PDB file of C-alpha atoms in Angstrom:
ATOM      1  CA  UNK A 272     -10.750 -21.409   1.871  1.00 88.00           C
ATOM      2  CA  UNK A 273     -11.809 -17.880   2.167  1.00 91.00           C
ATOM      3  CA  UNK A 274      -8.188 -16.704   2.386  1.00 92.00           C
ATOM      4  CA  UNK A 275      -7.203 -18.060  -0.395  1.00 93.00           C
ATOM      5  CA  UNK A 276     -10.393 -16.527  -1.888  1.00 94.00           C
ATOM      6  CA  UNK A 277      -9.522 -12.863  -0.798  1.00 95.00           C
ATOM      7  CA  UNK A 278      -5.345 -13.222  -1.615  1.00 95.00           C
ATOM      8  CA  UNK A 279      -6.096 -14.714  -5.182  1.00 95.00           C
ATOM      9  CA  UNK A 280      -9.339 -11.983  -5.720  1.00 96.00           C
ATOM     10  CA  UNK A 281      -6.213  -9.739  -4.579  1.00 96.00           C
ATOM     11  CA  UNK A 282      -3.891 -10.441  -7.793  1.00 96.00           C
ATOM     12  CA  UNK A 283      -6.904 -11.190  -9.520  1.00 96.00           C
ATOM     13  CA  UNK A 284      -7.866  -7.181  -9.373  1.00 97.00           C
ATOM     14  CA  UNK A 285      -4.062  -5.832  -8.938  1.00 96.00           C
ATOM     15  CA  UNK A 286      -3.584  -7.596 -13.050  1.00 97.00           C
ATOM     16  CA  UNK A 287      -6.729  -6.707 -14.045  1.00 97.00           C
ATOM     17  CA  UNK A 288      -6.942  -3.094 -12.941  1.00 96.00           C
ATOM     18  CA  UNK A 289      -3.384  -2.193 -14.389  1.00 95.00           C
ATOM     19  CA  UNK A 290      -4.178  -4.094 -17.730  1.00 95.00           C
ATOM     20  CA  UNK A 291      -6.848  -2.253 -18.309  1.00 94.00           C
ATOM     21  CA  UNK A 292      -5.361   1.166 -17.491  1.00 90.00           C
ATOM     22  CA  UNK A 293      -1.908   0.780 -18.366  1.00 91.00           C
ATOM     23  CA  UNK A 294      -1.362  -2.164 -20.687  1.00 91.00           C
ATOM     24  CA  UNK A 295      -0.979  -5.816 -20.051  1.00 94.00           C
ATOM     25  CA  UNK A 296       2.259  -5.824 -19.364  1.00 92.00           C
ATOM     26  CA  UNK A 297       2.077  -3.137 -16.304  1.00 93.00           C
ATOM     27  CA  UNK A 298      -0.627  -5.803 -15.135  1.00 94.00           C
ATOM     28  CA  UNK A 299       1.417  -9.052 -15.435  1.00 94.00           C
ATOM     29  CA  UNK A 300       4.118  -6.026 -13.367  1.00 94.00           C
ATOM     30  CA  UNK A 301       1.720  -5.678 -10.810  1.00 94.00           C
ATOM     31  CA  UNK A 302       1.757  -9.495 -10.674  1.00 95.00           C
ATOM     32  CA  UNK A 303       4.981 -10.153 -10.401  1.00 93.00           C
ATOM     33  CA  UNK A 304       5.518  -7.316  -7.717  1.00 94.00           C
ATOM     34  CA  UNK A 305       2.702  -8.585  -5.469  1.00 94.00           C
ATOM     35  CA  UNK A 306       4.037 -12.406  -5.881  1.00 94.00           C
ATOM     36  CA  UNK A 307       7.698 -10.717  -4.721  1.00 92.00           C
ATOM     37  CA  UNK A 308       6.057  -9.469  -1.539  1.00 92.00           C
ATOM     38  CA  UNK A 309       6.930 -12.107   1.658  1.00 91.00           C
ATOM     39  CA  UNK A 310       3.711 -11.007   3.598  1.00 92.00           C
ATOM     40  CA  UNK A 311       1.236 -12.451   0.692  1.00 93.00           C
ATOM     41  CA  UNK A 312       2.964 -15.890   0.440  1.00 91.00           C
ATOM     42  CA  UNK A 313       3.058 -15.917   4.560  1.00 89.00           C
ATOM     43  CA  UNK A 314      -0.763 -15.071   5.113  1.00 90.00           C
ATOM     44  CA  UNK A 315      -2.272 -16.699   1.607  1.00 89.00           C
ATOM     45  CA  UNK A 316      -3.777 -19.477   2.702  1.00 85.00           C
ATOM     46  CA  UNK A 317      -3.662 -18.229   6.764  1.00 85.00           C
ATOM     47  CA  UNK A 318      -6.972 -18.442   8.935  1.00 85.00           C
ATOM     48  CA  UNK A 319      -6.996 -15.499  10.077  1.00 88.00           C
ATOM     49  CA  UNK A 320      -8.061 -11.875   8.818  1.00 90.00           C
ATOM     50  CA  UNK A 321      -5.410 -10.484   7.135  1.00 93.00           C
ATOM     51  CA  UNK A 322      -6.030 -11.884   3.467  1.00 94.00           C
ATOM     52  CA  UNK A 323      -8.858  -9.945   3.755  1.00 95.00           C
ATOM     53  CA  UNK A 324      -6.834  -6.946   5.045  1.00 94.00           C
ATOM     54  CA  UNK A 325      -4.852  -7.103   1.791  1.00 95.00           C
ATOM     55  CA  UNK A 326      -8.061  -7.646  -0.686  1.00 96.00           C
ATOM     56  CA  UNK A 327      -9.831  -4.648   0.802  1.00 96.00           C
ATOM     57  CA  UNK A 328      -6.530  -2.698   0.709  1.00 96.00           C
ATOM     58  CA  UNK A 329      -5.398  -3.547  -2.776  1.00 96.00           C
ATOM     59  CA  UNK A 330      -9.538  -2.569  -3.667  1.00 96.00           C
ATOM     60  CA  UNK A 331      -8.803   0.929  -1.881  1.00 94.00           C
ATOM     61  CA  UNK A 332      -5.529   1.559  -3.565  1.00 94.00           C
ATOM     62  CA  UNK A 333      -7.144   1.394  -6.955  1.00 95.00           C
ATOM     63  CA  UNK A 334      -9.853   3.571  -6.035  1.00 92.00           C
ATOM     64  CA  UNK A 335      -7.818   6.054  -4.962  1.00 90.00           C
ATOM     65  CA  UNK A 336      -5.545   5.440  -8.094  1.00 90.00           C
ATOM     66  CA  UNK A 337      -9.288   6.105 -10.385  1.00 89.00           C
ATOM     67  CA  UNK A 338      -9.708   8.806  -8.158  1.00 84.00           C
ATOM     68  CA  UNK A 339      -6.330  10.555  -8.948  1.00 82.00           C
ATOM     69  CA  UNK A 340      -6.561   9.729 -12.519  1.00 82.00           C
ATOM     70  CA  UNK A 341     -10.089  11.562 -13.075  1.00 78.00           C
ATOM     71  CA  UNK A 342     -10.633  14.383 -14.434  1.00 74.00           C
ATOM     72  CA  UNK A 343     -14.271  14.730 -12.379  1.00 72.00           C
ATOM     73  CA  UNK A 344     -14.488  12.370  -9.680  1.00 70.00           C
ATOM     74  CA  UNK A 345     -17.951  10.200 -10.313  1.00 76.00           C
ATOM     75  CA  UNK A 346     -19.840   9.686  -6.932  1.00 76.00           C
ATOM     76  CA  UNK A 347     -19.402   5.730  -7.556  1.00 83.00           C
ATOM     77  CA  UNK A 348     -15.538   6.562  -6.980  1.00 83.00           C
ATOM     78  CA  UNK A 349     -15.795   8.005  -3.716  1.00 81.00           C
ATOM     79  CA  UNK A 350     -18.735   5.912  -3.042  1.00 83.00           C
ATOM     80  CA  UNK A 351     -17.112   2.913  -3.530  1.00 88.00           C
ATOM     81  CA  UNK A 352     -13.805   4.259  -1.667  1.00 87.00           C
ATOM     82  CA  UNK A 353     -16.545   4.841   1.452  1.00 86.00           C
ATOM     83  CA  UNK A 354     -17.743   1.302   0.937  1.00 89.00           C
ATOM     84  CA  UNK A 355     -14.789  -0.342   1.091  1.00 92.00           C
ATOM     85  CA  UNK A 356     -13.134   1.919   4.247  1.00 90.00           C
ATOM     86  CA  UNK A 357     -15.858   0.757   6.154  1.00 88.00           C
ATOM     87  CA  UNK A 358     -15.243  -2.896   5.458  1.00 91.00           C
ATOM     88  CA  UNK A 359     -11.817  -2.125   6.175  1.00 91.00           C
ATOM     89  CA  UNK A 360     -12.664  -0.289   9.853  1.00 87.00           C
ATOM     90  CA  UNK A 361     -14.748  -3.673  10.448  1.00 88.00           C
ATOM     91  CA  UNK A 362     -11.696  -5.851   9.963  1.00 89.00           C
ATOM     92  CA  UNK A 363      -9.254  -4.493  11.761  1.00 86.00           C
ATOM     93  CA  UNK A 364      -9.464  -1.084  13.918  1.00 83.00           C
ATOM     94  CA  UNK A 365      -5.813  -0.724  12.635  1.00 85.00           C
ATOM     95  CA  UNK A 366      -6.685   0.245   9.274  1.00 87.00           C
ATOM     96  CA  UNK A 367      -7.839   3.363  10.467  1.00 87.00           C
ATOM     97  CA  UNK A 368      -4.305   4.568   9.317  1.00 89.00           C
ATOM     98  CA  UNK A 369      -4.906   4.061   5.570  1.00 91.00           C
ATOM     99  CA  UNK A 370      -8.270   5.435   5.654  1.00 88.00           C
ATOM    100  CA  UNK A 371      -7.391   8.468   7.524  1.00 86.00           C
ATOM    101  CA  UNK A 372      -4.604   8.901   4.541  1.00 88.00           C
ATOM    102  CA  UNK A 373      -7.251   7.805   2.072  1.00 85.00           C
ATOM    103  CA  UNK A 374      -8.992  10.944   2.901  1.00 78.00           C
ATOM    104  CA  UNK A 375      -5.760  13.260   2.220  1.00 77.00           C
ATOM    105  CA  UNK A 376      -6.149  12.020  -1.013  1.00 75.00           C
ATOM    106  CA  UNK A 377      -9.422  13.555  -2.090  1.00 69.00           C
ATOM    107  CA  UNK A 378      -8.238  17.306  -0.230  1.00 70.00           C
ATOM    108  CA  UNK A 379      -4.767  17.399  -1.776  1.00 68.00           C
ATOM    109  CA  UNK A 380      -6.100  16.353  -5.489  1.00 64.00           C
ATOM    110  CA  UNK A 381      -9.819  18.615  -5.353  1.00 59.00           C
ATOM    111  CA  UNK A 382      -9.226  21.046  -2.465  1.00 57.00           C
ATOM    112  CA  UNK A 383     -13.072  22.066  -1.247  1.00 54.00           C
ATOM    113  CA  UNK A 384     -15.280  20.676  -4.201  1.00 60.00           C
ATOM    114  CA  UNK A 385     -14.994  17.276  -2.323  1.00 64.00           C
ATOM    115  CA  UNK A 386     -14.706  17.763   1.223  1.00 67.00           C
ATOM    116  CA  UNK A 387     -18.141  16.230   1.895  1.00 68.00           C
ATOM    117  CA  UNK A 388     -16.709  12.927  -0.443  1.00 67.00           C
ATOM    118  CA  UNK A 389     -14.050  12.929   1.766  1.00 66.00           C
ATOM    119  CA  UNK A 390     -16.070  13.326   4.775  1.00 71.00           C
ATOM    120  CA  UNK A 391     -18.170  10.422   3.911  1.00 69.00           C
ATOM    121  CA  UNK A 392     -15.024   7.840   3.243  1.00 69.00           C
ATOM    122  CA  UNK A 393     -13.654   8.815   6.633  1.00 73.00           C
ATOM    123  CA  UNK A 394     -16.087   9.668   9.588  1.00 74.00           C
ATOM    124  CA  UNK A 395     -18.245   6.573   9.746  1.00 74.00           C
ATOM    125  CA  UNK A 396     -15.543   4.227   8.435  1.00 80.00           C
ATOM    126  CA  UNK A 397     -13.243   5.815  11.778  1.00 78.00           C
ATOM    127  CA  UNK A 398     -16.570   5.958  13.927  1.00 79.00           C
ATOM    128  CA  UNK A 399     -16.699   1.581  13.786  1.00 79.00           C
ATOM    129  CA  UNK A 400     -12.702   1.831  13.929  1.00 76.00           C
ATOM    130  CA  UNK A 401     -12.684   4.049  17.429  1.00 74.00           C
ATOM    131  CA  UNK A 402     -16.051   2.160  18.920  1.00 74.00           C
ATOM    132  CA  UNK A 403     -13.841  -1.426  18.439  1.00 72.00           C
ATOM    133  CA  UNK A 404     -11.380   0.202  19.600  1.00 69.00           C
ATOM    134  CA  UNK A 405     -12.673   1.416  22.813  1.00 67.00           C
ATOM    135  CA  UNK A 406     -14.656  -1.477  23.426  1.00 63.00           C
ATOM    136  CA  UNK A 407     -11.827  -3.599  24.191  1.00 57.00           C
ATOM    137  CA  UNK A 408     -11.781  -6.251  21.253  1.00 46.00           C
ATOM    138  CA  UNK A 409      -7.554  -5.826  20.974  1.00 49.00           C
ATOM    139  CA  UNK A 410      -4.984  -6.046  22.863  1.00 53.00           C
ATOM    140  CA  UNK A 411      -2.934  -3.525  24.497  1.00 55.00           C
ATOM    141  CA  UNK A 412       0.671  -2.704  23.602  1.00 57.00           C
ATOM    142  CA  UNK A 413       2.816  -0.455  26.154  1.00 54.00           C
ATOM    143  CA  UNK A 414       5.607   0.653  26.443  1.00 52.00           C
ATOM    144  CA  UNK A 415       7.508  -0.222  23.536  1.00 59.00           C
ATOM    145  CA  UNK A 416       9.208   1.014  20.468  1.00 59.00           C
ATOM    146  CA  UNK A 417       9.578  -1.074  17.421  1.00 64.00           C
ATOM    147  CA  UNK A 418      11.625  -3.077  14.897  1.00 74.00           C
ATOM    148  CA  UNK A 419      12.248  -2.391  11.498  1.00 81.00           C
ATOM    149  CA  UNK A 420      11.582  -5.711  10.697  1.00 84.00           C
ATOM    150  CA  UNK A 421       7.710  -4.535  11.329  1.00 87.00           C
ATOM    151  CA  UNK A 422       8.215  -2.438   8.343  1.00 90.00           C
ATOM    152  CA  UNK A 423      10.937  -4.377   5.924  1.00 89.00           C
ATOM    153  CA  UNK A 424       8.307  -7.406   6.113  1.00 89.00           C
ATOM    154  CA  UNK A 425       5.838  -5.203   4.213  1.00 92.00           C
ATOM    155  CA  UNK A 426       7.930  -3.073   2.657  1.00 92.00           C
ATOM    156  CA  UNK A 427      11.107  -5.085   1.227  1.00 91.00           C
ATOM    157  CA  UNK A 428      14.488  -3.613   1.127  1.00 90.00           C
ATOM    158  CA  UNK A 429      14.247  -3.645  -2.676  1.00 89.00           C
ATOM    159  CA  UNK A 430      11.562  -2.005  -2.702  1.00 92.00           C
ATOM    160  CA  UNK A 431      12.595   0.825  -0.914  1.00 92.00           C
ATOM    161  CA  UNK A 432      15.848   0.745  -3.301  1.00 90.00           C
ATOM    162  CA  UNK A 433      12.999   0.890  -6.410  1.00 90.00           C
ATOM    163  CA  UNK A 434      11.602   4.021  -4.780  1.00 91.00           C
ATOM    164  CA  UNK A 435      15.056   5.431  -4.270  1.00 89.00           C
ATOM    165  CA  UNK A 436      16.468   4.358  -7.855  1.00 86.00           C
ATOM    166  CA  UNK A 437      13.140   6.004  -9.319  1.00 86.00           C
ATOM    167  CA  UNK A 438      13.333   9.277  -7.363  1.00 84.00           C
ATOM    168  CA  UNK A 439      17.120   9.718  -8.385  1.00 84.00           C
ATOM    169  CA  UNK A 440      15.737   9.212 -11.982  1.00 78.00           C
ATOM    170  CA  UNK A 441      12.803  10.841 -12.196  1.00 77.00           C
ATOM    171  CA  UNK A 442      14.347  13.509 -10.661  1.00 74.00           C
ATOM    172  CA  UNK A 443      17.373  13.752 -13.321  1.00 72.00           C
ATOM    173  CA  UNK A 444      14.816  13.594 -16.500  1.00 66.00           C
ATOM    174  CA  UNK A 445      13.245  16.157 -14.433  1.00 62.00           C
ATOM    175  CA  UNK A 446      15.833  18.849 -15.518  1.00 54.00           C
ATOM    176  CA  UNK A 447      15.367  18.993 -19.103  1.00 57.00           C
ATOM    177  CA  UNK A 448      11.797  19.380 -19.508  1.00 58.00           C
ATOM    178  CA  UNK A 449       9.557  21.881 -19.137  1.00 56.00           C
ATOM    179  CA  UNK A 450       6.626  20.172 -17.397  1.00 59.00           C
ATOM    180  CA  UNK A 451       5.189  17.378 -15.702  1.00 59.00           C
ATOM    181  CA  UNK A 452       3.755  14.312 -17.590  1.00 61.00           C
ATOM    182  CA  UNK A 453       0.249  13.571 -16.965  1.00 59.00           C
ATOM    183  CA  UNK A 454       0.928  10.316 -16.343  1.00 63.00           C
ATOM    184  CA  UNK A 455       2.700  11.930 -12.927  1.00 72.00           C
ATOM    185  CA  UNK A 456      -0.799  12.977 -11.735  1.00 72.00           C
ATOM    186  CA  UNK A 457      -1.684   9.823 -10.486  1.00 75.00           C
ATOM    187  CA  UNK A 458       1.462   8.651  -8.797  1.00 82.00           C
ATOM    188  CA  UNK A 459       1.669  12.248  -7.433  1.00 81.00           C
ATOM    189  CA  UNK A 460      -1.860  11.584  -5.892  1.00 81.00           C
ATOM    190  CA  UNK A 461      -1.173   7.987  -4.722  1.00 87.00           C
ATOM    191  CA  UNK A 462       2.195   9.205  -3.544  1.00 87.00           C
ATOM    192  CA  UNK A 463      -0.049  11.354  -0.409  1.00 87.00           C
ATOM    193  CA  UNK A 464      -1.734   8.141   0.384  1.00 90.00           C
ATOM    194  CA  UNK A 465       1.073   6.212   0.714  1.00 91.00           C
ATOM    195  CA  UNK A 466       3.542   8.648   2.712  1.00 91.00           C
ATOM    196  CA  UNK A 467       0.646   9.708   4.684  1.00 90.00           C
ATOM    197  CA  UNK A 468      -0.005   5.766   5.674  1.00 91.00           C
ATOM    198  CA  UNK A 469       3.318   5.273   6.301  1.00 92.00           C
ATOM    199  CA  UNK A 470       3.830   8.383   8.665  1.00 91.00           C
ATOM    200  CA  UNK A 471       0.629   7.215  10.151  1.00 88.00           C
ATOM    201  CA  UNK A 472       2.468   3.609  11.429  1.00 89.00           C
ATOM    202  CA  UNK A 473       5.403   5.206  12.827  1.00 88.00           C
ATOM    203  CA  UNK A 474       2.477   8.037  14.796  1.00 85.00           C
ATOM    204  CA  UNK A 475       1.140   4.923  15.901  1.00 81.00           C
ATOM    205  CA  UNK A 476       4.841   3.471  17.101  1.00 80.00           C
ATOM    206  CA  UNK A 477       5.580   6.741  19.010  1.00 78.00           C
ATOM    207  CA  UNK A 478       1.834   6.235  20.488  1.00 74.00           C
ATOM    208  CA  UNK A 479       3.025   2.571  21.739  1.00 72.00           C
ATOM    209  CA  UNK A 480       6.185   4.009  23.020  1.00 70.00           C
ATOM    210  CA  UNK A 481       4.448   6.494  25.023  1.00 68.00           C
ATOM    211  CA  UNK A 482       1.887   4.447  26.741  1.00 60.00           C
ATOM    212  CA  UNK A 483       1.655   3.188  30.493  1.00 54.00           C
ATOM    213  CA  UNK A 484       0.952  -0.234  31.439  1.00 54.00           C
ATOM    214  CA  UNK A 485      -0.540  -0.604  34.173  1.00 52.00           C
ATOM    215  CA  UNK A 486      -0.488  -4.369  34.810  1.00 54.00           C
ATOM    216  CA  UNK A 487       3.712  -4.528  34.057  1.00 51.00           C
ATOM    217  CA  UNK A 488       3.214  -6.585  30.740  1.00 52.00           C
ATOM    218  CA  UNK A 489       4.850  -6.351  27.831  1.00 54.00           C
ATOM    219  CA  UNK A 490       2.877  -7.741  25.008  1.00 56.00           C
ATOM    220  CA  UNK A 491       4.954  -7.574  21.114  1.00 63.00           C
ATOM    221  CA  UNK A 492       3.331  -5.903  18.125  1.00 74.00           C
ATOM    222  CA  UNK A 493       3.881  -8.136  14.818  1.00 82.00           C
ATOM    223  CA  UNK A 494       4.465  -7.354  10.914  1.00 86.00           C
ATOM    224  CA  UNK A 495       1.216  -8.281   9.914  1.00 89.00           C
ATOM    225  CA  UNK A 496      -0.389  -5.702  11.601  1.00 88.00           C
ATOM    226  CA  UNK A 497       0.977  -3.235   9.196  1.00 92.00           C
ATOM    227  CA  UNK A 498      -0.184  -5.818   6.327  1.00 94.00           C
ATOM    228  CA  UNK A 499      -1.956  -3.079   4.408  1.00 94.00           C
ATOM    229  CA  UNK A 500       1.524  -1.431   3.585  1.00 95.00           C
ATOM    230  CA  UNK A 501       2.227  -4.443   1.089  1.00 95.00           C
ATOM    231  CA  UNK A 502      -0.285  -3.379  -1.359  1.00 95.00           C
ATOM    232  CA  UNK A 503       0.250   0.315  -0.810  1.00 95.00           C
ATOM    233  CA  UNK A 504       3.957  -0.261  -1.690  1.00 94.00           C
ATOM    234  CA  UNK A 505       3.107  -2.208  -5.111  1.00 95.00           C
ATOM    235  CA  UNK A 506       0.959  -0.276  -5.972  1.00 95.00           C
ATOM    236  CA  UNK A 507       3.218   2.492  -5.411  1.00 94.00           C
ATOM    237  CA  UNK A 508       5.867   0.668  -7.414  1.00 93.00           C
ATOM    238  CA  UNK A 509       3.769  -0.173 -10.561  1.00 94.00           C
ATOM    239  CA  UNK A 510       2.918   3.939 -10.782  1.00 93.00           C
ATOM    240  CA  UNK A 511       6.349   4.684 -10.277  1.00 91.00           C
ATOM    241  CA  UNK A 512       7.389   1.794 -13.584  1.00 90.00           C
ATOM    242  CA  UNK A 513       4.607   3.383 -15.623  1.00 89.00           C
ATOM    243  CA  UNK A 514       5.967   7.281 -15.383  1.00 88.00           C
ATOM    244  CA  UNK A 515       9.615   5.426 -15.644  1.00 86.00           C
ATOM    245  CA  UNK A 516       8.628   4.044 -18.836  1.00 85.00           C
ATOM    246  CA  UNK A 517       7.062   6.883 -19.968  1.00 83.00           C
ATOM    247  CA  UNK A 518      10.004   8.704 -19.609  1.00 79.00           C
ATOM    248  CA  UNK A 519      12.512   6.675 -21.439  1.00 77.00           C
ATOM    249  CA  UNK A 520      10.662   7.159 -24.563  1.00 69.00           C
ATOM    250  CA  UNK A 521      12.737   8.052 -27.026  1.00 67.00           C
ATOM    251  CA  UNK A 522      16.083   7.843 -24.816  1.00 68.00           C
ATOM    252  CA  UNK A 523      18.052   4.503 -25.603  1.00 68.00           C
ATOM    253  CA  UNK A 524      20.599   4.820 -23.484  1.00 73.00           C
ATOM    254  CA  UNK A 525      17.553   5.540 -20.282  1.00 72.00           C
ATOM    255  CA  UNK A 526      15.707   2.106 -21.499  1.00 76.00           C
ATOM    256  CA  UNK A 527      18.964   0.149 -20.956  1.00 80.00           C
ATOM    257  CA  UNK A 528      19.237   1.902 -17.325  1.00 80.00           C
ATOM    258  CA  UNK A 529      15.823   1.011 -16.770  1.00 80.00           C
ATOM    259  CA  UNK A 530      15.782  -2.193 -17.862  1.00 82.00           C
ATOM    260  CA  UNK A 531      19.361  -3.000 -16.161  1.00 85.00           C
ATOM    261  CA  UNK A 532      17.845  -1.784 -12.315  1.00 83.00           C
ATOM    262  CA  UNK A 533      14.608  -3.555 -12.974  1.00 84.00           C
ATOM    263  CA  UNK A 534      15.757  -6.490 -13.797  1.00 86.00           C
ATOM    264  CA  UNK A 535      17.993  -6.299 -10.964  1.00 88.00           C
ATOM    265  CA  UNK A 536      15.717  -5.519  -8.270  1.00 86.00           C
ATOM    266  CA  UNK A 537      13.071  -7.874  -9.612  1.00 87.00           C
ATOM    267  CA  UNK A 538      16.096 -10.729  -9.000  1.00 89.00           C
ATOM    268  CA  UNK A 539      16.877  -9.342  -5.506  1.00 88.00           C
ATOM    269  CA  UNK A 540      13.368  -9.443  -4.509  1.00 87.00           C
ATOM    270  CA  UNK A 541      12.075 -12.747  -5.765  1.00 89.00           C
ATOM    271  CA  UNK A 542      15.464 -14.228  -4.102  1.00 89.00           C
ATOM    272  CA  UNK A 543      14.937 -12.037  -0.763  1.00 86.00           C
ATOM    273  CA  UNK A 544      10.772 -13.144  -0.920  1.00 86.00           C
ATOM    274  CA  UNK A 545      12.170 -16.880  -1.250  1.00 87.00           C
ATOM    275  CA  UNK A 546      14.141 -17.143   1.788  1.00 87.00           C
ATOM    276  CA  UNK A 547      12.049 -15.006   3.933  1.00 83.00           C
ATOM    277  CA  UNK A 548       9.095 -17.561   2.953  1.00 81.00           C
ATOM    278  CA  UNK A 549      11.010 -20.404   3.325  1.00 83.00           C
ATOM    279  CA  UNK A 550      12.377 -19.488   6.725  1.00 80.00           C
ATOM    280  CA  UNK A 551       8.918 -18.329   7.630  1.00 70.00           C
ATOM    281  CA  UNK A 552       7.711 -22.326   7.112  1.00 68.00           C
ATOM    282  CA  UNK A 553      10.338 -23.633   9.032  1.00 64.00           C
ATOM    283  CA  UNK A 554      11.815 -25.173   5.798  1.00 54.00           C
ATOM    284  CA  UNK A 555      15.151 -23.196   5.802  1.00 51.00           C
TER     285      UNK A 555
END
């Protein structure tokens, strides 16, 4: 029961949040990109932690999204960020990754004015995170690298071609104007988070590689580990549609494109999330 509590309270906030702040149809987006992740349909109604993972995730993404969007960051926002990081760094010592990166965030968007914010969402939330840690409660992974299926599980192939397609047209529009939208400010902030999580997974694959293990065992990592990248990447994705969108105004001919990849992906993905799910359940 409670994870189908936390998944649901998970698309519950990812449509509210964007139909509030963007309109409803970037939160019905959000929707649909969560519901074309594999990882949410393979752990929804799983005993086990890592619904909760994704509702405290998807909860951290949009406070660093309020965060980026401010003008003057309220102490509720970072408060609330703090809160949350230290549920996170009770859940799972892993998540020390995205609230290490959550941190970035507050440096790279106010420089000094918030460094004891930022202080506050990161040392005590990483202080439970190490002291799990080093008390033994995981298990130990030597002496291995990965595979990319670790990272494809949470973050889908087209996905990754979203993020490529909007880069490649973001960064065309990009030569005839002058500057930046503001609408850019928050998926410029959100963007740190997300490539600093990221880099922070592969740190921690290099880490595994390197280690020694003393007993001769080889124990395997898993995808949903990394389970907090699926909400960092649709979140990511639903920024990335909103400056899109906001970019086409006024150029027919860059709605069609738009609307052409979209709807492509968005059939790719559902189609890729159906078979991964169904082969998942043994049904395929």
């Amino acid at each position: 029961i409670s994870a189908n509590v936390f998944t649901s309270a998970a698309l519950c906030a990812l449509f509210y949040f964007f139909s509030i702040a963007f309109g409803v149809l970037f939160g019905v987006y959000a929707l649909l990109c969560a519901l074309a992740s594999p990882m949410v349909w393979l752990y929804w109604a799983e005993a086990r932690p890592y619904s909760l993972i994704l509702f405290l995730t998807v909860l951290q993404s949009l406070f660093l999204v309020m965060i980026a969007r401010a003008s003057v960051v309220r102490t509720r926002l970072w408060a609330g960020l703090g809160l949350v990081n230290l549920l996170l760094a009770f859940t799972s010592y892993l998540s020390a990754i995205p609230i290490a990166a959550s941190a970035l965030v507050f440096l790279s968007l106010k420089g000094k004015r918030l460094w004891k914010a930022a202080l506050f969402s990161l040392a005590a939330p990483l202080a439970v995170a190490f002291f799990y840690y080093h008390q033994g409660l995981h298990e130990g992974y030597y002496g291995l690298w990965f595979t990319w299926k670790y990272i494809l599980d949470n973050l889908p192939l087209d996905r990754i071609a979203f993020f490529v397609f909007a880069g490649l047209f973001l960064g065309s529009l990009s030569l005839h104007r002058e500057r930046p939208l503001p609408e850019e400010k928050a998926a410029a902030g959100y963007g740190v988070f997300a490539f600093t999580a990221l880099a922070g997974v592969f740190l921690l694959f290099a880490l595994v590689k390197a280690g020694e293990n003393p007993a001769g065992t080889v124990i395997g990592l898993h995808s949903r580990f990394f389970i907090f990248l699926t909400p960092v990447g649709v979140v990511a994705q639903v920024l990335l549609m909103q400056v899109l969108v906001k970019q086409c105004v006024g150029d027919a001919w860059g709605k069609y494109l738009l609307a052409a990849a979209v709807l492509c992906l968005s059939i790719v993905a559902f189609i890729n999330t159906s078979l991964q799910v169904l082969s998942g359940l043994k049904l395929l």
